[in-house]
Amino acid sequence: NSSATLSLRLIPYSENLWLLVARDVTRLLQLEQMRRDFVANVSHELRTPLTVVHGYLDMLDPTEHPDWAPMLAEMQRQSQRMTQLVEDLLTLSRLESADHLAHEEVIAMPSMLNTLRREALALSQNRHEITVEDSAGVDLFGSNKELHSAFSNLVSNAIRYTPAGGHITIRLRNDRPERLNSGALAKKTGVVLEVADTGYGIPTAHLPRITERFYRVSNSRSRESGGTGLGLSIVKHVLNLHQARLDIASEVGRGSTFSCHFGADRVRPRESLDAFDVR
Ligand code: ADP
């Protein structure tokens, strides 16, 4: 295949002159594809040996060798972490090479919100107050599986980066109406899924890079938290595939709010009659 990819940029040069800069990025794109394939292949190859190690570790009975118990527990914890890392890498390489969603459907948001709450409760183990709010009363159109994984990542981050006694809010609300070119306000508004916490917060300087793979604010705290450093990249990619935007507002010591903004064309009237089960 002899096709080439050019990147074109128009730069203002003087009052009535523009510069057109053309760059051949064919090789760059090829290298990027090689990097993705490599990561995907290595991750895939690691899956089987990890499953075997994990399986045998599960079979070892710590009561037979009580002095081995702490080592076995640590080995189990670390092999679980490696498995999660491999799964996240595979998810990320799948999302990176996708240019559209394979399957789209109407997503029943009451059921999505209930699932997220159940997951938050399980992760928190009663250490946080968890609230779910739904003032939008609409459903979303997109990939249930991918959006669930994105929202779950935000919820698990909120729990992991909020000390005990903190408050986590999962909220579905209408977005502010967009201003059109004519200056008028758009009739249809989009919808926002928000996860807010009263946790450690993120220093402003880190915010621009926070969704890059493996980017972490404080290595020790992040590593202790048990994450892989890939969660927010996954969120970003899933939202991109839905033409949605991630906004992050955060203040150190006060907490963070991660808002996923979906355009009006992703909003559907609510289909399910399931009451959203507020407790
Ligand atoms: P990780 O697996 O490390 O949590 P993520 O990609 O999900 O990876 O997040 C990247 C980094 O962003 C984290 O290591 C953490 O420093 C910071 N972060 C993410 N969510 C929050 C949050 N809700 N509050 C404070 N910091 C957060």
CSV table of C-alpha atoms and ligand atoms in Angstrom, one decimal:
chain,number,residue,atom,x,y,z
A,1,ASN,CA,0.0,0.0,0.0
A,2,SER,CA,1.7,3.2,-1.2
A,3,SER,CA,-0.8,5.8,0.3
A,4,ALA,CA,0.6,8.5,2.4
A,5,THR,CA,-0.9,10.6,5.2
A,6,LEU,CA,-0.2,14.3,5.3
A,7,SER,CA,-0.9,16.6,8.2
A,8,LEU,CA,-1.7,20.2,7.0
A,9,ARG,CA,-1.5,23.3,9.0
A,10,LEU,CA,-2.4,26.9,8.0
A,11,ILE,CA,-0.4,29.5,9.9
A,12,PRO,CA,-0.9,33.3,9.7
A,13,TYR,CA,2.5,34.7,8.5
A,14,SER,CA,1.8,38.4,7.9
A,15,GLU,CA,-1.2,40.6,7.3
A,16,ASN,CA,-2.2,39.0,4.0
A,17,LEU,CA,0.1,36.0,3.8
A,18,TRP,CA,-0.5,32.5,5.2
A,19,LEU,CA,1.9,29.6,5.4
A,20,LEU,CA,0.7,26.1,4.5
A,21,VAL,CA,2.8,23.6,6.3
A,22,ALA,CA,2.5,20.0,5.1
A,23,ARG,CA,4.1,17.2,7.1
A,24,ASP,CA,4.3,13.5,6.0
A,25,VAL,CA,3.0,11.7,9.1
A,26,THR,CA,2.7,8.2,7.4
A,27,ARG,CA,5.7,6.8,9.3
A,28,LEU,CA,4.5,8.3,12.6
A,29,LEU,CA,1.1,6.7,12.2
A,30,GLN,CA,2.7,3.3,11.3
A,31,LEU,CA,4.9,3.5,14.4
A,32,GLU,CA,1.9,4.3,16.5
A,33,GLN,CA,0.0,1.3,15.1
A,34,MET,CA,3.1,-0.9,15.8
A,35,ARG,CA,3.1,0.3,19.4
A,36,ARG,CA,-0.6,-0.5,19.8
A,37,ASP,CA,-0.2,-3.9,18.2
A,38,PHE,CA,2.8,-4.7,20.4
A,39,VAL,CA,1.0,-3.7,23.6
A,40,ALA,CA,-2.1,-5.7,22.6
A,41,ASN,CA,0.0,-8.8,21.7
A,42,VAL,CA,2.0,-8.8,24.9
A,43,SER,CA,-1.1,-8.3,27.0
A,44,HIS,CA,-2.8,-11.1,25.2
A,45,GLU,CA,0.2,-13.4,25.7
A,46,LEU,CA,0.3,-12.6,29.5
A,47,ARG,CA,-3.3,-13.6,30.0
A,48,THR,CA,-2.8,-17.4,30.0
A,49,PRO,CA,0.2,-17.6,32.3
A,50,LEU,CA,-1.4,-15.2,34.7
A,51,THR,CA,-4.6,-17.3,34.8
A,52,VAL,CA,-2.5,-20.4,35.7
A,53,VAL,CA,-0.6,-18.6,38.5
A,54,HIS,CA,-3.8,-17.1,39.8
A,55,GLY,CA,-5.6,-20.5,39.8
A,56,TYR,CA,-2.8,-22.3,41.6
A,57,LEU,CA,-2.5,-19.6,44.2
A,58,ASP,CA,-6.2,-19.9,44.9
A,59,MET,CA,-5.7,-23.6,45.5
A,60,LEU,CA,-3.1,-23.2,48.2
A,61,ASP,CA,-4.6,-23.4,51.7
A,62,PRO,CA,-3.0,-20.9,54.0
A,63,THR,CA,-4.3,-22.8,57.1
A,64,GLU,CA,-1.9,-25.7,56.2
A,65,HIS,CA,1.1,-23.3,56.6
A,66,PRO,CA,0.0,-20.5,58.8
A,67,ASP,CA,3.4,-18.8,58.5
A,68,TRP,CA,3.0,-18.6,54.7
A,69,ALA,CA,-0.4,-16.9,55.0
A,70,PRO,CA,0.8,-13.2,54.7
A,71,MET,CA,3.0,-14.1,51.7
A,72,LEU,CA,0.2,-16.0,50.0
A,73,ALA,CA,-2.2,-13.1,50.6
A,74,GLU,CA,0.4,-10.6,49.1
A,75,MET,CA,1.0,-12.9,46.1
A,76,GLN,CA,-2.7,-13.1,45.5
A,77,ARG,CA,-3.1,-9.4,45.7
A,78,GLN,CA,-0.2,-8.8,43.3
A,79,SER,CA,-1.4,-11.4,40.7
A,80,GLN,CA,-4.9,-9.8,40.9
A,81,ARG,CA,-3.3,-6.4,40.2
A,82,MET,CA,-1.3,-7.8,37.2
A,83,THR,CA,-4.5,-9.4,35.8
A,84,GLN,CA,-6.3,-6.1,36.1
A,85,LEU,CA,-3.4,-4.3,34.4
A,86,VAL,CA,-3.5,-6.8,31.5
A,87,GLU,CA,-7.3,-6.5,31.2
A,88,ASP,CA,-7.1,-2.6,31.2
A,89,LEU,CA,-4.3,-2.7,28.6
A,90,LEU,CA,-6.4,-4.9,26.3
A,91,THR,CA,-9.5,-2.6,26.8
A,92,LEU,CA,-7.4,0.4,26.0
A,93,SER,CA,-5.8,-1.0,22.8
A,94,ARG,CA,-9.3,-2.1,21.7
A,95,LEU,CA,-10.7,1.4,22.3
A,96,GLU,CA,-7.7,3.1,20.7
A,97,SER,CA,-8.0,1.3,17.4
A,98,ALA,CA,-11.8,1.7,17.2
A,99,ASP,CA,-13.1,4.7,15.2
A,100,HIS,CA,-16.8,4.0,16.0
A,101,LEU,CA,-18.9,2.0,18.5
A,102,ALA,CA,-19.6,-1.5,17.4
A,103,HIS,CA,-23.0,-1.7,19.1
A,104,GLU,CA,-25.3,1.2,20.2
A,105,GLU,CA,-28.6,1.0,22.1
A,106,VAL,CA,-30.9,2.9,24.4
A,107,ILE,CA,-29.3,2.6,27.9
A,108,ALA,CA,-31.8,2.4,30.7
A,109,MET,CA,-30.3,5.0,33.1
A,110,PRO,CA,-32.2,4.0,36.2
A,111,SER,CA,-30.7,0.6,36.0
A,112,MET,CA,-27.2,2.0,35.2
A,113,LEU,CA,-27.4,4.3,38.2
A,114,ASN,CA,-28.5,1.5,40.5
A,115,THR,CA,-25.7,-0.7,39.3
A,116,LEU,CA,-23.2,2.1,39.9
A,117,ARG,CA,-24.6,2.7,43.4
A,118,ARG,CA,-24.3,-1.1,44.2
A,119,GLU,CA,-20.7,-1.0,43.0
A,120,ALA,CA,-19.9,2.1,45.1
A,121,LEU,CA,-21.4,0.5,48.2
A,122,ALA,CA,-19.4,-2.7,47.7
A,123,LEU,CA,-16.1,-0.8,47.2
A,124,SER,CA,-16.7,1.6,50.0
A,125,GLN,CA,-17.7,-1.0,52.6
A,126,ASN,CA,-19.6,1.6,54.6
A,127,ARG,CA,-16.7,4.0,54.8
A,128,HIS,CA,-18.4,6.8,52.7
A,129,GLU,CA,-21.8,8.3,52.3
A,130,ILE,CA,-23.1,7.6,48.8
A,131,THR,CA,-25.8,9.6,47.1
A,132,VAL,CA,-27.4,9.1,43.7
A,133,GLU,CA,-29.4,11.9,42.1
A,134,ASP,CA,-31.4,11.9,38.9
A,135,SER,CA,-32.9,15.2,37.9
A,136,ALA,CA,-32.7,14.5,34.1
A,137,GLY,CA,-35.1,11.6,33.8
A,138,VAL,CA,-33.8,10.6,30.4
A,139,ASP,CA,-31.9,7.7,28.9
A,140,LEU,CA,-28.7,7.7,26.9
A,141,PHE,CA,-28.0,6.2,23.5
A,142,GLY,CA,-24.6,4.5,23.1
A,143,SER,CA,-22.7,1.4,24.2
A,144,ASN,CA,-24.0,0.1,27.5
A,145,LYS,CA,-20.9,-2.0,28.1
A,146,GLU,CA,-18.3,0.7,27.4
A,147,LEU,CA,-20.2,3.5,29.2
A,148,HIS,CA,-20.7,1.2,32.2
A,149,SER,CA,-16.9,0.6,32.3
A,150,ALA,CA,-16.2,4.4,32.0
A,151,PHE,CA,-18.6,5.4,34.8
A,152,SER,CA,-17.4,2.5,37.0
A,153,ASN,CA,-13.9,3.8,36.7
A,154,LEU,CA,-15.0,7.2,37.8
A,155,VAL,CA,-16.9,5.8,40.8
A,156,SER,CA,-14.0,3.5,41.9
A,157,ASN,CA,-11.6,6.5,41.6
A,158,ALA,CA,-13.9,8.6,43.8
A,159,ILE,CA,-14.0,5.9,46.5
A,160,ARG,CA,-10.2,5.2,46.3
A,161,TYR,CA,-9.2,8.9,46.5
A,162,THR,CA,-11.6,9.9,49.2
A,163,PRO,CA,-10.8,9.2,52.9
A,164,ALA,CA,-13.3,7.5,55.1
A,165,GLY,CA,-16.2,9.7,56.2
A,166,GLY,CA,-16.2,11.4,52.8
A,167,HIS,CA,-19.2,11.8,50.5
A,168,ILE,CA,-19.6,10.5,46.9
A,169,THR,CA,-22.4,11.7,44.6
A,170,ILE,CA,-23.4,10.1,41.3
A,171,ARG,CA,-25.6,12.5,39.5
A,172,LEU,CA,-27.5,12.5,36.2
A,173,ARG,CA,-28.6,16.0,35.2
A,174,ASN,CA,-29.5,18.2,32.2
A,175,ASP,CA,-26.7,20.1,30.7
A,176,ARG,CA,-26.9,23.9,30.2
A,177,PRO,CA,-28.4,24.8,26.8
A,178,GLU,CA,-25.7,25.5,24.2
A,179,ARG,CA,-25.5,28.9,22.6
A,180,LEU,CA,-25.9,28.6,18.8
A,181,ASN,CA,-24.0,30.7,16.2
A,182,SER,CA,-27.0,33.0,15.9
A,183,GLY,CA,-26.7,33.8,19.6
A,184,ALA,CA,-29.9,32.0,20.5
A,185,LEU,CA,-30.0,29.1,23.0
A,186,ALA,CA,-30.4,25.6,21.5
A,187,LYS,CA,-33.8,24.0,22.2
A,188,LYS,CA,-32.5,20.6,23.0
A,189,THR,CA,-30.0,20.2,25.8
A,190,GLY,CA,-27.6,17.4,26.4
A,191,VAL,CA,-27.2,15.5,29.6
A,192,VAL,CA,-24.3,15.1,32.1
A,193,LEU,CA,-23.3,12.1,34.2
A,194,GLU,CA,-21.3,13.4,37.1
A,195,VAL,CA,-19.3,11.7,39.8
A,196,ALA,CA,-18.3,14.1,42.6
A,197,ASP,CA,-16.3,13.3,45.8
A,198,THR,CA,-15.1,15.2,48.8
A,199,GLY,CA,-11.7,13.5,48.6
A,200,TYR,CA,-8.0,14.5,48.2
A,201,GLY,CA,-8.5,16.5,45.1
A,202,ILE,CA,-6.0,17.0,42.2
A,203,PRO,CA,-3.5,19.9,42.0
A,204,THR,CA,-4.4,22.2,39.0
A,205,ALA,CA,-1.0,21.6,37.4
A,206,HIS,CA,-1.8,17.9,36.9
A,207,LEU,CA,-5.2,18.3,35.3
A,208,PRO,CA,-4.1,18.8,31.7
A,209,ARG,CA,-2.3,15.4,31.7
A,210,ILE,CA,-4.5,13.4,34.1
A,211,THR,CA,-6.2,11.3,31.3
A,212,GLU,CA,-2.8,10.2,29.8
A,213,ARG,CA,-2.0,6.5,30.2
A,214,PHE,CA,-0.1,5.7,33.4
A,215,TYR,CA,-0.2,9.4,34.5
A,216,ARG,CA,-0.6,9.6,38.2
A,217,VAL,CA,-0.5,12.5,40.6
A,218,SER,CA,1.2,11.0,43.7
A,219,ASN,CA,2.8,7.7,42.9
A,220,SER,CA,2.7,6.3,46.4
A,221,ARG,CA,-1.0,7.1,47.1
A,222,SER,CA,-2.0,5.9,43.6
A,223,ARG,CA,-0.1,2.7,43.9
A,224,GLU,CA,-1.5,2.0,47.3
A,225,SER,CA,-5.0,2.6,45.9
A,226,GLY,CA,-4.6,-0.5,43.8
A,227,GLY,CA,-5.4,1.2,40.4
A,228,THR,CA,-3.5,0.6,37.2
A,229,GLY,CA,-3.1,4.2,36.0
A,230,LEU,CA,-5.2,3.5,32.9
A,231,GLY,CA,-8.7,4.2,34.3
A,232,LEU,CA,-9.0,7.8,33.1
A,233,SER,CA,-7.5,7.0,29.6
A,234,ILE,CA,-10.2,4.4,29.2
A,235,VAL,CA,-12.9,7.0,30.3
A,236,LYS,CA,-11.5,9.5,27.8
A,237,HIS,CA,-11.6,7.0,24.9
A,238,VAL,CA,-15.1,5.8,25.7
A,239,LEU,CA,-16.4,9.3,25.9
A,240,ASN,CA,-14.6,10.3,22.6
A,241,LEU,CA,-16.4,7.4,20.9
A,242,HIS,CA,-19.7,8.9,22.1
A,243,GLN,CA,-18.6,12.4,21.0
A,244,ALA,CA,-18.9,13.3,24.7
A,245,ARG,CA,-16.6,15.5,26.7
A,246,LEU,CA,-14.9,15.0,30.1
A,247,ASP,CA,-14.7,18.0,32.4
A,248,ILE,CA,-12.7,17.9,35.6
A,249,ALA,CA,-13.1,20.4,38.4
A,250,SER,CA,-10.9,19.7,41.5
A,251,GLU,CA,-9.5,21.4,44.5
A,252,VAL,CA,-6.8,20.0,46.8
A,253,GLY,CA,-8.3,18.9,50.1
A,254,ARG,CA,-11.8,19.6,49.0
A,255,GLY,CA,-12.6,17.0,46.3
A,256,SER,CA,-13.1,16.5,42.6
A,257,THR,CA,-16.0,16.4,40.1
A,258,PHE,CA,-15.7,14.4,36.9
A,259,SER,CA,-18.5,15.4,34.5
A,260,CYS,CA,-19.3,13.5,31.3
A,261,HIS,CA,-21.2,15.8,28.9
A,262,PHE,CA,-23.3,14.1,26.2
A,263,GLY,CA,-24.8,16.0,23.3
A,264,ALA,CA,-28.5,16.3,22.7
A,265,ASP,CA,-28.3,13.6,20.0
A,266,ARG,CA,-27.3,11.1,22.6
A,267,VAL,CA,-30.4,11.8,24.7
A,268,ARG,CA,-33.5,9.6,24.5
A,269,PRO,CA,-36.8,9.9,26.3
A,270,ARG,CA,-36.8,7.4,29.2
A,271,GLU,CA,-38.2,4.0,28.1
A,272,SER,CA,-38.1,1.9,31.2
A,273,LEU,CA,-40.7,2.3,33.8
A,274,ASP,CA,-38.4,1.0,36.5
A,275,ALA,CA,-38.5,3.4,39.3
A,276,PHE,CA,-35.1,4.7,40.1
A,277,ASP,CA,-34.7,3.1,43.5
A,278,VAL,CA,-33.7,5.9,45.9
A,279,ARG,CA,-32.8,4.8,49.3
B,1,ADP,P1,-5.3,5.0,38.8
B,1,ADP,O1,-5.5,3.6,38.5
B,1,ADP,O2,-4.0,5.4,39.3
B,1,ADP,O3,-6.4,5.5,39.7
B,1,ADP,P2,-6.5,6.7,36.7
B,1,ADP,O4,-6.2,6.9,35.3
B,1,ADP,O5,-7.9,6.2,37.1
B,1,ADP,O6,-5.5,5.7,37.4
B,1,ADP,O7,-6.3,8.1,37.5
B,1,ADP,C1,-5.0,8.8,37.2
B,1,ADP,C2,-4.6,9.5,38.5
B,1,ADP,O8,-5.6,10.6,38.7
B,1,ADP,C3,-4.7,8.7,39.8
B,1,ADP,O9,-3.5,8.0,40.0
B,1,ADP,C4,-4.9,9.8,40.8
B,1,ADP,O10,-3.7,10.4,41.1
B,1,ADP,C5,-5.7,10.9,40.1
B,1,ADP,N1,-7.2,10.7,40.3
B,1,ADP,C6,-8.1,10.1,39.6
B,1,ADP,N2,-9.4,10.2,40.1
B,1,ADP,C7,-9.2,11.0,41.2
B,1,ADP,C8,-10.1,11.5,42.2
B,1,ADP,N3,-11.5,11.2,42.2
B,1,ADP,N4,-9.6,12.2,43.2
B,1,ADP,C9,-8.3,12.5,43.3
B,1,ADP,N5,-7.4,12.1,42.4
B,1,ADP,C10,-7.9,11.3,41.4
